[in-house]
C-alpha atoms as one frame of an Amber mdcrd trajectory, in Angstrom:
protein
  89.725  79.507 113.229  90.827  83.137 112.654  89.260  84.949 109.699  91.610
  87.066 107.496  91.454  90.482 109.246  91.588  92.622 106.054  88.828  90.722
 104.235  86.540  90.747 107.121  86.724  94.432 107.640  86.100  94.845 103.845
  83.240  92.478 103.762  81.249  93.378 106.884  79.698  96.611 108.241  80.562
  98.171 111.574  78.452  96.157 113.785  79.173  92.849 112.276  82.915  93.552
 112.437  82.503  94.303 116.200  80.630  91.012 116.930  82.994  88.849 114.773
  86.177  90.336 116.589  84.515  89.864 119.873  83.911  86.185 119.159  87.337
  85.694 117.728  89.023  87.186 120.733  86.934  84.987 123.154  87.467  81.834
 121.319  91.220  81.676 121.757  92.195  78.815 123.890  94.178  81.078 126.290
  91.065  83.187 126.967  88.733  80.233 127.257  90.938  78.387 129.515  90.688
  81.302 132.040  86.793  81.288 131.487  86.732  77.609 132.290  88.976  77.993
 135.265  86.596  80.463 136.798  83.229  78.855 135.950  83.581  75.007 135.759
  84.039  73.502 139.490  86.482  70.734 138.239  88.938  73.300 136.934  88.889
  75.636 139.650  92.497  76.099 141.228  93.972  74.581 137.937  96.376  76.845
 135.932  94.684  78.055 132.929  97.667  76.913 130.688  96.975  73.362 131.783
  93.300  73.622 131.169  94.148  74.441 127.382  95.195  70.921 127.003  91.676
  69.632 127.958  90.048  71.701 125.057  89.389  69.103 122.438  88.933  69.194
 118.758  87.733  72.205 116.842  86.452  75.307 118.360  83.513  76.304 116.277
  83.047  80.036 115.984  79.832  81.417 114.456  79.009  78.261 112.198  76.977
  75.900 114.283  73.206  76.461 113.710  70.877  76.369 116.758  67.982  75.333
 114.607  66.305  72.102 115.244  67.632  69.354 112.958  70.583  71.671 111.732
  73.029  71.384 114.728  74.154  67.776 113.742  76.107  66.416 110.723  77.011
  63.017 109.559  80.010  62.235 107.325  81.356  58.975 105.839  84.909  58.061
 106.459  86.947  56.442 103.737  86.584  53.089 105.613  82.876  53.255 105.631
  82.342  54.293 109.068  80.001  56.994 109.812  81.130  59.988 111.965  78.788
  62.322 113.737  79.499  65.830 114.815  78.372  69.435 114.797  76.965  70.650
 111.582  78.549  73.981 110.315  77.300  76.512 107.644  79.073  79.024 105.484
  78.687  82.646 106.527  77.059  83.457 103.222  74.226  80.720 103.956  73.563
  81.795 107.573  70.894  84.572 106.862  67.876  83.960 109.001  69.596  81.205
 111.048  70.201  81.267 114.871  73.910  80.672 115.083  75.711  79.866 118.297
  78.766  82.203 118.811  81.339  79.675 120.111  80.983  75.750 120.717  83.493
  73.293 121.672  84.030  70.066 123.738  86.222  69.800 126.819  87.724  66.632
 128.340  87.387  66.394 131.930  90.402  65.748 134.222  89.287  62.073 134.746
  90.205  61.550 131.091  86.776  59.735 130.405  84.015  62.260 130.552  83.421
  65.302 128.288  81.201  68.437 128.590  80.018  70.719 126.005  80.746  74.512
 126.374  78.915  77.438 124.578  80.072  80.793 124.860  77.896  83.842 123.683
  79.164  87.594 123.348  76.574  90.383 123.884  77.182  93.854 123.404  74.745
  94.659 126.359  71.862  92.994 127.946  69.146  92.704 125.005  66.040  94.749
 125.401  64.207  92.724 122.570  63.992  89.562 124.608  64.794  88.090 128.137
  68.430  86.973 127.868  67.881  84.130 130.353  65.107  82.774 128.220  67.442
  82.656 125.214  70.140  80.999 127.245  67.694  78.271 128.360  66.652  77.760
 124.610  70.419  77.397 123.705  71.431  75.009 126.658  68.296  72.851 125.858
  69.217  72.636 122.267  72.731  71.364 123.144  71.241  68.731 125.240  68.561
  67.468 122.778  71.042  67.641 119.832  73.286  65.060 121.501  70.962  62.223
 120.464  72.503  60.289 117.558  75.793  62.301 118.063  76.878  61.748 121.479
  74.542  59.048 122.422  72.196  56.536 120.580  68.973  55.037 121.211  67.803
  55.293 124.761  71.259  55.619 126.343  70.276  58.780 128.241  72.822  58.266
 130.782  75.369  59.113 128.231  74.199  62.660 128.036  77.032  65.044 128.460
  77.000  68.189 130.797  76.332  71.548 128.915  77.388  74.992 130.009  75.970
  78.079 128.180  78.247  81.032 129.288  77.085  84.539 128.276  79.290  87.553
 128.380  77.354  90.756 128.340  79.340  93.975 127.917  78.441  97.630 128.891
  76.759  96.625 132.085  76.526  98.914 135.142  78.726  96.718 137.419  80.374
  93.279 137.645  77.634  90.659 137.546  77.831  86.822 137.902  74.954  84.595
 137.947  74.865  80.732 137.913  71.552  78.817 137.081  71.239  75.094 137.184
  68.487  72.396 137.945  67.470  72.024 141.680  65.582  69.464 143.525  62.709
  70.814 145.785  61.076  67.893 147.506  57.346  68.395 148.326  56.310  64.925
 149.706  58.200  61.966 150.618  61.994  61.365 150.575  62.589  59.249 147.431
  65.922  59.980 145.614  65.278  60.083 141.917  68.410  59.008 139.837  69.750
  61.345 137.422  72.173  64.413 137.036  70.803  67.831 138.191  74.033  69.308
 136.680  73.261  68.559 132.962  72.218  72.057 132.291  74.271  74.960 133.365
  73.877  78.683 132.598  76.346  81.320 133.446  75.450  84.971 132.953  78.412
  87.577 133.283  77.925  91.266 133.238  81.048  93.239 132.368  81.185  96.953
 132.811  82.910  99.398 130.430  84.961 100.754 133.454  87.717  98.222 133.937
  87.339  96.294 137.270  90.107  96.836 139.927  92.444  94.012 140.510  91.577
  91.342 142.987  90.441  87.729 143.266  86.808  88.709 143.123  87.065  90.606
 139.808  89.699  88.357 138.100  87.505  87.045 135.350  85.702  90.194 135.011
  88.862  92.155 134.815  90.180  89.768 131.916  86.996  90.304 130.027  87.077
  93.998 130.634  90.769  94.253 129.173  89.328  92.493 126.020  86.291  94.642
 125.386  86.431  98.049 127.411  86.463 100.834 124.888  88.383 103.022 127.571
  91.748 101.128 126.962  94.206 101.374 124.033  95.275  98.200 122.548  98.629
  98.482 124.242  97.001  98.837 127.621  94.909  95.645 126.884  97.835  93.666
 125.968  99.893  94.926 128.994  97.028  93.598 131.351  96.743  90.330 129.492
 100.514  89.511 129.364 101.459  90.716 132.997  98.414  89.878 134.904  97.217
  86.746 133.199 100.303  85.554 131.534  98.705  85.405 128.064 101.182  85.882
 125.233  99.891  88.412 122.700 101.113  87.066 119.215 101.226  89.311 116.246
  97.696  88.421 115.146  96.293  88.864 118.568  97.772  92.254 118.750  96.178
  93.235 115.459  92.773  91.968 116.620  93.160  93.991 119.680  93.837  97.011
 117.672  90.869  96.643 115.360  88.689  96.161 118.485  89.762  99.398 119.653
  88.917 101.079 116.376  85.648  99.157 116.020  84.556 100.161 119.515  80.704
 100.274 119.229  80.564 103.209 121.249  82.661 105.241 118.621  80.351 103.799
 115.963  77.079 104.533 117.477  78.210 108.007 118.393  78.981 108.631 114.758
  75.622 107.328 113.703  73.736 109.546 116.265  75.767 112.561 115.451  75.052
 112.051 111.818  71.245 111.661 112.388  71.083 114.526 114.565  72.661 116.841
 111.870  70.370 115.410 109.197  67.779 118.263 109.420  70.466 121.093 109.536
  72.643 119.683 106.781  74.265 122.340 104.852  72.834 125.134 106.928  75.835
 125.738 109.385  79.489 125.260 108.270  80.100 124.146 111.841  77.783 121.307
 111.538  79.187 120.266 108.219  82.670 120.313 109.549  81.587 117.853 112.355
  79.989 115.604 109.635  83.241 115.583 107.889  85.283 114.657 110.977  82.805
 111.959 111.784  83.086 110.672 108.237  86.782 110.329 108.378  86.383 108.588
 111.831  84.089 106.096 110.379  86.286 105.438 107.420  89.091 104.550 109.705
  86.957 101.892 111.256  86.698 100.272 107.809  83.034 101.418 106.608  82.630
 102.053 103.000  81.601 105.231 101.353  77.843 104.346 101.293  77.559 103.309
 104.873  79.330 106.606 106.043  77.004 108.665 103.822  73.947 107.035 105.430
  75.615 107.548 108.827  76.336 111.208 108.548  73.173 111.858 106.298  74.840
 113.321 103.270  75.078 112.283  99.704  77.723 109.618  98.902  79.055 112.199
  96.162  79.875 114.685  99.049  81.616 111.987 101.038  83.658 110.945  98.165
  84.735 114.597  97.432  85.733 114.890 101.127  87.976 111.822 101.072  89.361
 112.926  97.499  90.141 116.241  98.955  91.623 114.784 101.999  93.878 112.571
 100.043  95.063 115.596  97.794  95.834 117.684 100.787  97.789 114.663 102.359
  99.942 114.299  99.224 100.556 118.086  98.936 102.059 117.989 102.408
């Protein structure tokens, strides 16, 4: 499930890296189990470590298309049996497609039923569209895509419950909203058969300031420990290990470190500073010094020379000269 860290940094630009690592951190069973413990009624009060065992099969991260007709795949086993499951697409073939962030199945505690979980990471509340509309689209796609994968023909009673859980970072406060179908009788008292809990949407708003400790903020503090850019990687790991008993293995520690370096706030600040300096480029030594400092910061985040040149609004040759001079100075020391 985990992509090679170095190759990911080289292959993607800053924002793509940020989104990739956010998904990878959320997609760990230890993290997902805490999210399930807080948001799924049947798992409330159950130790997250126990819940990990109910997560079944693969956890799909950034590879399942939401497009109609593309979410499902059918494979032929060696014995001739047909196996239906989620379709996946390679990253280089995803351009133009709407892709779910995280998708997986969870076996319920009765040992019989399953539910489908979708987790989405957002750097903030989108301004280009209403997030609830997108969440409704996603949860609807997961319901409709079950036909011929999770049930056949007209066996609609075999539909699985679906949860679409959205984590929106950089909000002003801790927010938690739960949306599901409701029954509002207008006339008569007939009880229609069916499951009102088939569609479930959870919207979580996580502030950049780490929430205080307490039962009310337990889930938000966990998510804040993952994504707040006000914490060092060691501070994040300390919270996860001591408060949530999540062991930080070497690759987990490395991802935490990368997330700190890829803090979107730092990246966007560098871009904004570069654009602001554009008109006065070369006219003031102080501004040029700031541009150079920003360039070195962006390079430490994994951006290449051309991306940095655009960010600080100077020619790529100037950026290369800065780095060459910096390397020579370091060797001389």
